[in-house]
GROMACS .gro file of C-alpha atoms in nm:
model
  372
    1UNK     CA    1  18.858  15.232   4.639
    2UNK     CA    2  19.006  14.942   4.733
    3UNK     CA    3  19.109  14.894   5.101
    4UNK     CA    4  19.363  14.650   5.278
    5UNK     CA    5  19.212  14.325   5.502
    6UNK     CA    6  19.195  14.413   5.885
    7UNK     CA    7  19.512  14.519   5.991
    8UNK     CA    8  19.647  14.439   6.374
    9UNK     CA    9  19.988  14.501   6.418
   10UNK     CA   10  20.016  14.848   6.299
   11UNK     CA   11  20.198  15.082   6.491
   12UNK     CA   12  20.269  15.478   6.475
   13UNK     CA   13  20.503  15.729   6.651
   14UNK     CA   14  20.312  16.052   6.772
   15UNK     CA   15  19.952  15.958   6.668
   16UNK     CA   16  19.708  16.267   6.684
   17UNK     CA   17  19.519  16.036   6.876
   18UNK     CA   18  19.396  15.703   6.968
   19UNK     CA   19  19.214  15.450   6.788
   20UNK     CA   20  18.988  15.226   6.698
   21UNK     CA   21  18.924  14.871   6.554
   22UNK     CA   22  18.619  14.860   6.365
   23UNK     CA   23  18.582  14.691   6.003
   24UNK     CA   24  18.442  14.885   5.709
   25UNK     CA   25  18.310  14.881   5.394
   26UNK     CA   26  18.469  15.125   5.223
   27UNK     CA   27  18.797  15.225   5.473
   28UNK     CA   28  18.953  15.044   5.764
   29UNK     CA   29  18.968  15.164   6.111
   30UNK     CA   30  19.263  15.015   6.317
   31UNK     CA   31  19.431  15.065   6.627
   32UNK     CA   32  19.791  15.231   6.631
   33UNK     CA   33  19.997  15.381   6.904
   34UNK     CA   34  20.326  15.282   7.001
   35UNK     CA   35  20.660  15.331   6.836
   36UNK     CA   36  20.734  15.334   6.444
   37UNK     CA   37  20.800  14.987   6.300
   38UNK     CA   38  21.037  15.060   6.031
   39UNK     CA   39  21.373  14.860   5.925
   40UNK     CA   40  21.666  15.088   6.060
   41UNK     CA   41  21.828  14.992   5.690
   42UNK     CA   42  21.514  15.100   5.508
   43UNK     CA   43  21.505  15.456   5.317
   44UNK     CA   44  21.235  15.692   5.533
   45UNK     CA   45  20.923  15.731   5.347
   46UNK     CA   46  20.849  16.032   5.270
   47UNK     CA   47  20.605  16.248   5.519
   48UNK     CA   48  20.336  16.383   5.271
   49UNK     CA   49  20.340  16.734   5.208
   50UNK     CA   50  20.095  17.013   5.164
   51UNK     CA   51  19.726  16.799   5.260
   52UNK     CA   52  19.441  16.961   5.060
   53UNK     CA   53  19.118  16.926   5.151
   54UNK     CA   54  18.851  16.954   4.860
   55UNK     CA   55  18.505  16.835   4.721
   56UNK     CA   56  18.369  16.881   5.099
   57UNK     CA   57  18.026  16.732   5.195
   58UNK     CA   58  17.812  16.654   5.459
   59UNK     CA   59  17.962  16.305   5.498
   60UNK     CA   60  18.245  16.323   5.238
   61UNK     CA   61  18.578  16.503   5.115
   62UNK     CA   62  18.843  16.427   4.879
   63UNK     CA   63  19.259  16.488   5.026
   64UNK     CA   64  19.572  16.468   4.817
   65UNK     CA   65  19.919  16.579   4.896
   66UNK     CA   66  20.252  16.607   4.718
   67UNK     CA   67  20.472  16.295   4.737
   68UNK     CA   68  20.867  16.252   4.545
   69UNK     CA   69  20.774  16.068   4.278
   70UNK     CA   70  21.070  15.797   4.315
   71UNK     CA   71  20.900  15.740   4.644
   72UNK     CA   72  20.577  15.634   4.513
   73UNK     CA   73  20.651  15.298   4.417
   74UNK     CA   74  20.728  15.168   4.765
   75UNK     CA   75  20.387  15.330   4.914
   76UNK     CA   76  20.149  15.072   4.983
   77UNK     CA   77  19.970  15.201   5.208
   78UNK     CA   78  19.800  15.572   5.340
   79UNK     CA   79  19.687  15.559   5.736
   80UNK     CA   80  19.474  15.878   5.796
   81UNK     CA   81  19.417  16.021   6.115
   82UNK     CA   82  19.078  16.231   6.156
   83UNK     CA   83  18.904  16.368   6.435
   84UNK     CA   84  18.621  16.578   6.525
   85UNK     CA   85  18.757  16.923   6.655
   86UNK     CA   86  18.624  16.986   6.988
   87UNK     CA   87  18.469  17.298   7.055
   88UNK     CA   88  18.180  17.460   7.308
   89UNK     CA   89  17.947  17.420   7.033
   90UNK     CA   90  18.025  17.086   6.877
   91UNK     CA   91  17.710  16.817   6.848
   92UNK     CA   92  17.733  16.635   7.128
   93UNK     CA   93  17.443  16.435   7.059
   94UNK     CA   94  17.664  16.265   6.712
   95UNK     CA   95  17.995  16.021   6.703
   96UNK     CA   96  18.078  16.231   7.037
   97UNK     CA   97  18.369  16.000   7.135
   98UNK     CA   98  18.493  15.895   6.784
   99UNK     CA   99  18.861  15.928   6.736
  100UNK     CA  100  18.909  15.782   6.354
  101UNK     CA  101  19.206  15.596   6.217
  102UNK     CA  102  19.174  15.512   5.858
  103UNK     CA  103  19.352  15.265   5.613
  104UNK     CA  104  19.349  15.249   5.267
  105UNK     CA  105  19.561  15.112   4.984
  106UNK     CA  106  19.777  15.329   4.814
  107UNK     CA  107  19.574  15.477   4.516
  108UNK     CA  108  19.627  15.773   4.288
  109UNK     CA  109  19.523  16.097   4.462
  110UNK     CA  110  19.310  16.285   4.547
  111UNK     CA  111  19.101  16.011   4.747
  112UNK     CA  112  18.776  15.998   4.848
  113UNK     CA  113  18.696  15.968   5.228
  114UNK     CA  114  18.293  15.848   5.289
  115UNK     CA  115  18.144  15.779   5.591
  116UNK     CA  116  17.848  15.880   5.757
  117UNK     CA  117  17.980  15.666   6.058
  118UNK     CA  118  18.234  15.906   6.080
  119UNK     CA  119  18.145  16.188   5.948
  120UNK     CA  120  17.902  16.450   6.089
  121UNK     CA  121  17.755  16.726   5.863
  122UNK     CA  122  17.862  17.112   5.959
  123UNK     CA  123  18.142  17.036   6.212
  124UNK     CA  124  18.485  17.107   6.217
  125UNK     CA  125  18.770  16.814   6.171
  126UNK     CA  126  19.132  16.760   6.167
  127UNK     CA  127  19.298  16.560   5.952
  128UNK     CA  128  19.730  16.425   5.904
  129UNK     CA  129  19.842  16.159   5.704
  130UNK     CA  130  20.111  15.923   5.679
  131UNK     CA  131  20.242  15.659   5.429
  132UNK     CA  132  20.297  15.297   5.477
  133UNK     CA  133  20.499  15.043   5.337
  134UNK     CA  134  20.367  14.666   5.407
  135UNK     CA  135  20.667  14.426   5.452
  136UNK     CA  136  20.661  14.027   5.444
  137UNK     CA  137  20.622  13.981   5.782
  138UNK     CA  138  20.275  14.175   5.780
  139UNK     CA  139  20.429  14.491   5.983
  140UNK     CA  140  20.453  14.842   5.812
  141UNK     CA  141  20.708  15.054   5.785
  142UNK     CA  142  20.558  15.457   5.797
  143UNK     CA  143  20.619  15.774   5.747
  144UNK     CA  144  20.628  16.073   5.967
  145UNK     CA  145  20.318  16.270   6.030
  146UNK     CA  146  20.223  16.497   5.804
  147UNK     CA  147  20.105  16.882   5.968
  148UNK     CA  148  19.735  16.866   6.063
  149UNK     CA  149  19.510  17.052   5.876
  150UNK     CA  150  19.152  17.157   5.920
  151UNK     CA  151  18.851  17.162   5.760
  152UNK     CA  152  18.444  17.181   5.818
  153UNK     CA  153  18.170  16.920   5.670
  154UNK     CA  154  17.878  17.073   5.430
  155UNK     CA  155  17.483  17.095   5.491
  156UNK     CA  156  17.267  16.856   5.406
  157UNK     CA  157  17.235  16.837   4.981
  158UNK     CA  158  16.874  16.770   4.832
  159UNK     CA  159  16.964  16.434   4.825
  160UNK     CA  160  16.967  16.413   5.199
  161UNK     CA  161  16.673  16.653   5.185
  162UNK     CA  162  16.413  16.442   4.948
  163UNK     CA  163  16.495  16.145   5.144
  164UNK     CA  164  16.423  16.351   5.519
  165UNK     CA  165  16.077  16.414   5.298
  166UNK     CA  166  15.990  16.060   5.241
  167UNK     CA  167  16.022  16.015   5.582
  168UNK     CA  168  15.790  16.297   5.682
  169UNK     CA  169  15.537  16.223   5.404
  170UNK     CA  170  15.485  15.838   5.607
  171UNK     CA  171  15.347  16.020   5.895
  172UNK     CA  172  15.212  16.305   5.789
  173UNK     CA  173  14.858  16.201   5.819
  174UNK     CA  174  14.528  16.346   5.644
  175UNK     CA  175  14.469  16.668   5.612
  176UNK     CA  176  14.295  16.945   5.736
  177UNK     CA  177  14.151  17.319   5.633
  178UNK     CA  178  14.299  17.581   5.800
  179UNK     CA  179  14.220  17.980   5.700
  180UNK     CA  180  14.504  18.171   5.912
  181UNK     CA  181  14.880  18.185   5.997
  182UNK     CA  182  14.950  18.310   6.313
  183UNK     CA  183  15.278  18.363   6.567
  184UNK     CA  184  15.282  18.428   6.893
  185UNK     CA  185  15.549  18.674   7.079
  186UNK     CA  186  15.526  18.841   7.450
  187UNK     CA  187  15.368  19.186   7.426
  188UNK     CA  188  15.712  19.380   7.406
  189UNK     CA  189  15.768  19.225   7.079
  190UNK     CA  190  15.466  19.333   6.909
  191UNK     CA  191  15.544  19.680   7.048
  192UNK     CA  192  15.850  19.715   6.963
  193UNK     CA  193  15.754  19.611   6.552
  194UNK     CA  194  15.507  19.890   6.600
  195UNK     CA  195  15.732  20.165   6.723
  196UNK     CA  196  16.043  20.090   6.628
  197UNK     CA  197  15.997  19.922   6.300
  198UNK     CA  198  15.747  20.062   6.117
  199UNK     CA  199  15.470  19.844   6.235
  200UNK     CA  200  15.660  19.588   6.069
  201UNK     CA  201  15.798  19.205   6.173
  202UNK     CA  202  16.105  19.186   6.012
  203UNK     CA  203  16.333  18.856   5.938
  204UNK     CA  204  16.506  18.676   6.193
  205UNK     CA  205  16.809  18.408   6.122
  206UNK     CA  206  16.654  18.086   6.160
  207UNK     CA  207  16.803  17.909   6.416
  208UNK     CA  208  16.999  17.576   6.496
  209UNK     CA  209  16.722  17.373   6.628
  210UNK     CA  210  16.608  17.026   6.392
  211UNK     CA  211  16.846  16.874   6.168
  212UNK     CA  212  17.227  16.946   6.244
  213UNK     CA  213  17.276  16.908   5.914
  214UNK     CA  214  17.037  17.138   5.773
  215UNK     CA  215  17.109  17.399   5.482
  216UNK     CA  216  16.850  17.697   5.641
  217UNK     CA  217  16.985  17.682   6.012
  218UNK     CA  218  17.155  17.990   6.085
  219UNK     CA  219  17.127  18.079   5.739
  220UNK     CA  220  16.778  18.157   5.617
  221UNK     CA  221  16.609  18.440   5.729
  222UNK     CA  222  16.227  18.464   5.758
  223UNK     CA  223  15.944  18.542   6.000
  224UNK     CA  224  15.821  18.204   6.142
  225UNK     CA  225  15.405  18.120   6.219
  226UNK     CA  226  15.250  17.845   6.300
  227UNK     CA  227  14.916  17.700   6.097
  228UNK     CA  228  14.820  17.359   6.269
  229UNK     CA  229  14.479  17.342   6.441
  230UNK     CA  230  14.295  17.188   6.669
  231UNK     CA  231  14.075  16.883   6.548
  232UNK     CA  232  13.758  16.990   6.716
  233UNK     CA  233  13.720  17.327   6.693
  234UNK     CA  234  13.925  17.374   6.352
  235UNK     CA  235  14.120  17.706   6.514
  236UNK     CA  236  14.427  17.726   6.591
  237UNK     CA  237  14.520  17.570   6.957
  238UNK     CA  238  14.531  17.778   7.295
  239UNK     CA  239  14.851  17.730   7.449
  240UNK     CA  240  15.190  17.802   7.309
  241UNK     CA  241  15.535  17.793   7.413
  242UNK     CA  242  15.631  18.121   7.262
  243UNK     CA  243  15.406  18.405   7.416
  244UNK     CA  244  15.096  18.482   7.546
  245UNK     CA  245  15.003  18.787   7.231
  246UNK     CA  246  14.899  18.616   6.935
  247UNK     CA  247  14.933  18.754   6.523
  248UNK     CA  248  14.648  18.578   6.317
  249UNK     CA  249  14.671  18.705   5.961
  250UNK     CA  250  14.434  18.536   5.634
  251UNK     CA  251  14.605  18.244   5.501
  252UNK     CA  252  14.601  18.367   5.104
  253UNK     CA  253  14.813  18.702   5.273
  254UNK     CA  254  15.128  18.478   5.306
  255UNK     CA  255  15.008  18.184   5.063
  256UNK     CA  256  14.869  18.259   4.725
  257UNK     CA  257  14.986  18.098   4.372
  258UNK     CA  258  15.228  18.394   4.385
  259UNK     CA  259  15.439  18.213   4.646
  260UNK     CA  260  15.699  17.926   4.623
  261UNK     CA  261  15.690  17.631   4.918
  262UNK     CA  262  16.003  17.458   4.993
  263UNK     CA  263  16.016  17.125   5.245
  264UNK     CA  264  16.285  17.222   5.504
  265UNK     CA  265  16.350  17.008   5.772
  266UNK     CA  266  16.190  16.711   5.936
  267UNK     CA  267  16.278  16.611   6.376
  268UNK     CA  268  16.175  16.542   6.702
  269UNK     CA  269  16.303  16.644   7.046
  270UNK     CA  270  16.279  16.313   7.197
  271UNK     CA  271  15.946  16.299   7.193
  272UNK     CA  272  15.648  16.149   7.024
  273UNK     CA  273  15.541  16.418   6.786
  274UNK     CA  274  15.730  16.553   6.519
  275UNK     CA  275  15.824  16.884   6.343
  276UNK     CA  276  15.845  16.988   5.949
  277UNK     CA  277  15.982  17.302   5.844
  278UNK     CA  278  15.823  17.473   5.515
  279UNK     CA  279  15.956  17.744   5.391
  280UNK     CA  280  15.697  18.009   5.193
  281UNK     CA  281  15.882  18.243   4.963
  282UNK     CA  282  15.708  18.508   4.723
  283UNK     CA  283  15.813  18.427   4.368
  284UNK     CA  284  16.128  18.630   4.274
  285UNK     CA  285  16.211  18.738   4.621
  286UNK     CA  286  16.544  18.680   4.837
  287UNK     CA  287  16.441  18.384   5.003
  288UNK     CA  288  16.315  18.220   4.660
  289UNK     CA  289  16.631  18.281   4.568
  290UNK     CA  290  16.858  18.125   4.886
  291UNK     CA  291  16.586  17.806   4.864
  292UNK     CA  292  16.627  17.755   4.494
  293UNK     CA  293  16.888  17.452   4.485
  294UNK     CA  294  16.900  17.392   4.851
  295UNK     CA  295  16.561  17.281   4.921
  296UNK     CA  296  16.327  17.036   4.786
  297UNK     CA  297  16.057  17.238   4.609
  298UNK     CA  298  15.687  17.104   4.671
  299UNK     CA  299  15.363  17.147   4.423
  300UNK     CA  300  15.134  17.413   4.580
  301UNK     CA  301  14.830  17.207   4.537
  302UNK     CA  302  14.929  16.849   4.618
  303UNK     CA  303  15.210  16.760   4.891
  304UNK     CA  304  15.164  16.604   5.224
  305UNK     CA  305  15.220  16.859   5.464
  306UNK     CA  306  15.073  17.210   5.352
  307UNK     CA  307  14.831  17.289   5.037
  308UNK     CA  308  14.694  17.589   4.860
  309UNK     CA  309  14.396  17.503   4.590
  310UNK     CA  310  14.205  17.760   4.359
  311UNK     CA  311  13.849  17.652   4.339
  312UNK     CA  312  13.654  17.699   4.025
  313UNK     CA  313  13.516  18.055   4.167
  314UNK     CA  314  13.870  18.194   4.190
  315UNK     CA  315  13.914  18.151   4.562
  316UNK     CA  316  14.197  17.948   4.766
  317UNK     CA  317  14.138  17.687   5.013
  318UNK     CA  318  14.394  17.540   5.267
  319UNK     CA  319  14.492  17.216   5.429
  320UNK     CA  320  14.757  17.144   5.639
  321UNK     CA  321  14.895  16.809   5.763
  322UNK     CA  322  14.685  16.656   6.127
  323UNK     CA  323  14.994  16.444   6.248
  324UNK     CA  324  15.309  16.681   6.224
  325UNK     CA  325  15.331  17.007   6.370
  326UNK     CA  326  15.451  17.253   6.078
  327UNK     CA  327  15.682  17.542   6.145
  328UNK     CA  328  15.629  17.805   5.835
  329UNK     CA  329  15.884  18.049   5.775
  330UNK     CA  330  15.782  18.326   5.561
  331UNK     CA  331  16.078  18.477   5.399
  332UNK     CA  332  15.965  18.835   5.393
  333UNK     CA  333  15.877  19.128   5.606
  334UNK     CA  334  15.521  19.107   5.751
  335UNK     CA  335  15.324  19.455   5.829
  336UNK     CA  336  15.106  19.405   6.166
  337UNK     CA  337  14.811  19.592   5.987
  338UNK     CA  338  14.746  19.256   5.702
  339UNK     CA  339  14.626  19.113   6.046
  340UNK     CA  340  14.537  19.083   6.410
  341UNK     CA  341  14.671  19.120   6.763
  342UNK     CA  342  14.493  18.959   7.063
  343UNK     CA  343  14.564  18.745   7.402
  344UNK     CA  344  14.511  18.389   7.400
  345UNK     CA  345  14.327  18.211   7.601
  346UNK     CA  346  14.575  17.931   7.686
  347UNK     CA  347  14.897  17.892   7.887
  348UNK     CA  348  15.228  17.951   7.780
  349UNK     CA  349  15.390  17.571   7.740
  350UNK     CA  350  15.778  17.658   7.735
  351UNK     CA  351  15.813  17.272   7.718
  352UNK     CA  352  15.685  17.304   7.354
  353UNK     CA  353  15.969  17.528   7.228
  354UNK     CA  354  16.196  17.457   7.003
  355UNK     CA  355  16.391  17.714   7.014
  356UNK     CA  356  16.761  17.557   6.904
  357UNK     CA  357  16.629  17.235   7.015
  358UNK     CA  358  16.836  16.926   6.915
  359UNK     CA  359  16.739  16.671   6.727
  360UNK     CA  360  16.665  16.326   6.852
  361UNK     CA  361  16.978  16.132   6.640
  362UNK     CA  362  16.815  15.778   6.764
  363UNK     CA  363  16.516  15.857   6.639
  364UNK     CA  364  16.435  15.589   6.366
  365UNK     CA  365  16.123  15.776   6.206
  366UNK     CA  366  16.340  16.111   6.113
  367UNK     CA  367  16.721  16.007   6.077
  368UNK     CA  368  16.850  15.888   5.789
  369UNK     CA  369  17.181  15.745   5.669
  370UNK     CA  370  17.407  16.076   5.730
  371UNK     CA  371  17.517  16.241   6.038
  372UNK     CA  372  17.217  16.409   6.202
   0.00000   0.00000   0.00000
């Protein structure tokens, strides 16, 4: 699309809000408050009519409206007026102050609105519109405001995804055998899968913590473990943030060339280490399913972060990666007798947890070029 030089002297009556002056690539930002500069002698433009939002992304969407077709011919001009709809449970770590007024020539509809500047993936946005006539003297004569309307961004697409995986493949590091899963809970959970669900741990939403922008957050349901351990013992670690009763169950229980593995997510809390979220779905089952087109899918016996190998006798062997700490979310129901339930040794680091945790959006290692 082609868009207008940097506009300075634009004015609007009853701006949604205030603005900005910022120079873009692909859409202007400008400032504009003040009163409508429009010649008194001048026919009104017409205020667009009935805004449709469509083609929605994580850092896109397309908007048209009706115009009077003997109208059209004087447009030159759209100004759009979008902001982020504030709410208790908006991200307040992304574009947090951000009120956006865009600029663009007058081009057949709908239009195409990028920007990952501007645009933050699963949040909530309003959007009016006006229309803009450019006269000699550089001013603009405008329109009206047109009613705000509302709309929400989309997850993350496996575009975004495969390119959060390059990043996590960098520093994965080697790898490293590992024979169990394991998840730790306090001792009433444990007891309450035993006598209240049929010695069974059943699927829990997976929550909002990593990537604000990811497709399985508060979405995908699964039973989460942990596999990385420590480099010199080769067992799992101690401590954990998440309970002091531990579940250890045989790797090829979960992980077996019957299952799928998807990459998930890829963050940090602000801190040096870093988190990837694999998903392990049993071929054919309802998680295969939800993961099939939203997540990258990754070869069983060769990715960076979590491997299962047959050996020439038939059996499996594991690895998982040394520099990332994986989060596995197994997408079915787990029965307490496949394994094991005993007390750790270790304390019980709540500073670990990342339960709903937020991702670190100035982190260079795991961002990429969308909202985070």
């Amino acid at each position: 699309m082609e868009v207008p030089g940097l506009a300075h002297n634009i004015t609007s009556p009853l701006s949604p809000c205030a603005g900005v002056i910022k120079d873009l690539s692909a859409l202007q930002l400008c400032e504009r408050d003040g009163s409508q500069s429009q010649d008194g002698n001048m026919e009104a433009l017409p205020v667009p009519q009935n805004i449709k939002i469509s083609n929605i992304t994580c850092d896109s969407f397309k908007i048209c409206w009706d115009m009077e077709p003997s109208s059209k011919e004087r447009i030159t001009h759209y100004f759009i007026d979008l902001n982020k709809k504030e709410n208790k449970n908006s991200n307040k770590f992304k574009h947090k102050d951000v009120p956006t007024k865009l600029v663009a020539k007058a081009v057949p509809l709908p239009m195409t609105v990028r920007g990952h500047w501007f645009l933050s993936p699963r949040t909530e946005y309003t959007v009016a519109v006006q229309t803009a006539s450019k006269q000699t003297d550089g001013d603009y004569a405008i329109s009206e405001w047109s009613e705000i309307v509302e709309f929400c961004t989309g997850d993350y697409s496996t575009v975004h995804l495969n390119q959060l995986l390059v990043k996590a493949e960098v520093i994965a590091g080697r790898m490293l055998p590992l024979s169990v899963f394991y998840r730790n809970q306090n001792k009433e959970y444990f007891e309450h899968a035993k006598e209240d669900q049929g010695n069974m741990m059943l699927q829990a939403v997976k929550d909002n913590s990593g990537s604000h922008g990811s497709p399985i957050s508060g979405k995908l349901e699964g039973v989460f473990f942990s596999c990385n351990t420590e480099f010199n013992t080769g067992k799992p670690p101690q401590d954990s943030p998440y309970g002091r009763q531990r579940f250890e169950v045989k790797a090829d229980s979960l992980f077996n060339l019957d299952t799928n593995l998807y990459f998930g997510d890829f963050y940090c809390m602000y801190t040096a280490y870093h988190f990837v979220i694999v998903v392990l779905a049993p071929k054919g089952s309802a998680g295969d399913d939800f993961c099939k087109g939203r997540l990258p899918a990754l070869d069983l016996s060769n990715n960076s972060f979590l491997t299962c190998k047959q050996e020439e006798d038939g059996s499996l062997v594991f690895h998982h990666a040394q520099d990332v700490i994986l989060e596995v979310i197994y997408t079915e129901p787990v029965d307490l007798a496949i394994g094991s339930v005993a007390e750790i040794n270790g304390h019980q680091l709540m500073s670990m947890s990342t339960v709903n945790a937020k991702k670190d959006p100035s982190c260079k290692t795991c961002n990429i070029s969308v909202g985070r």
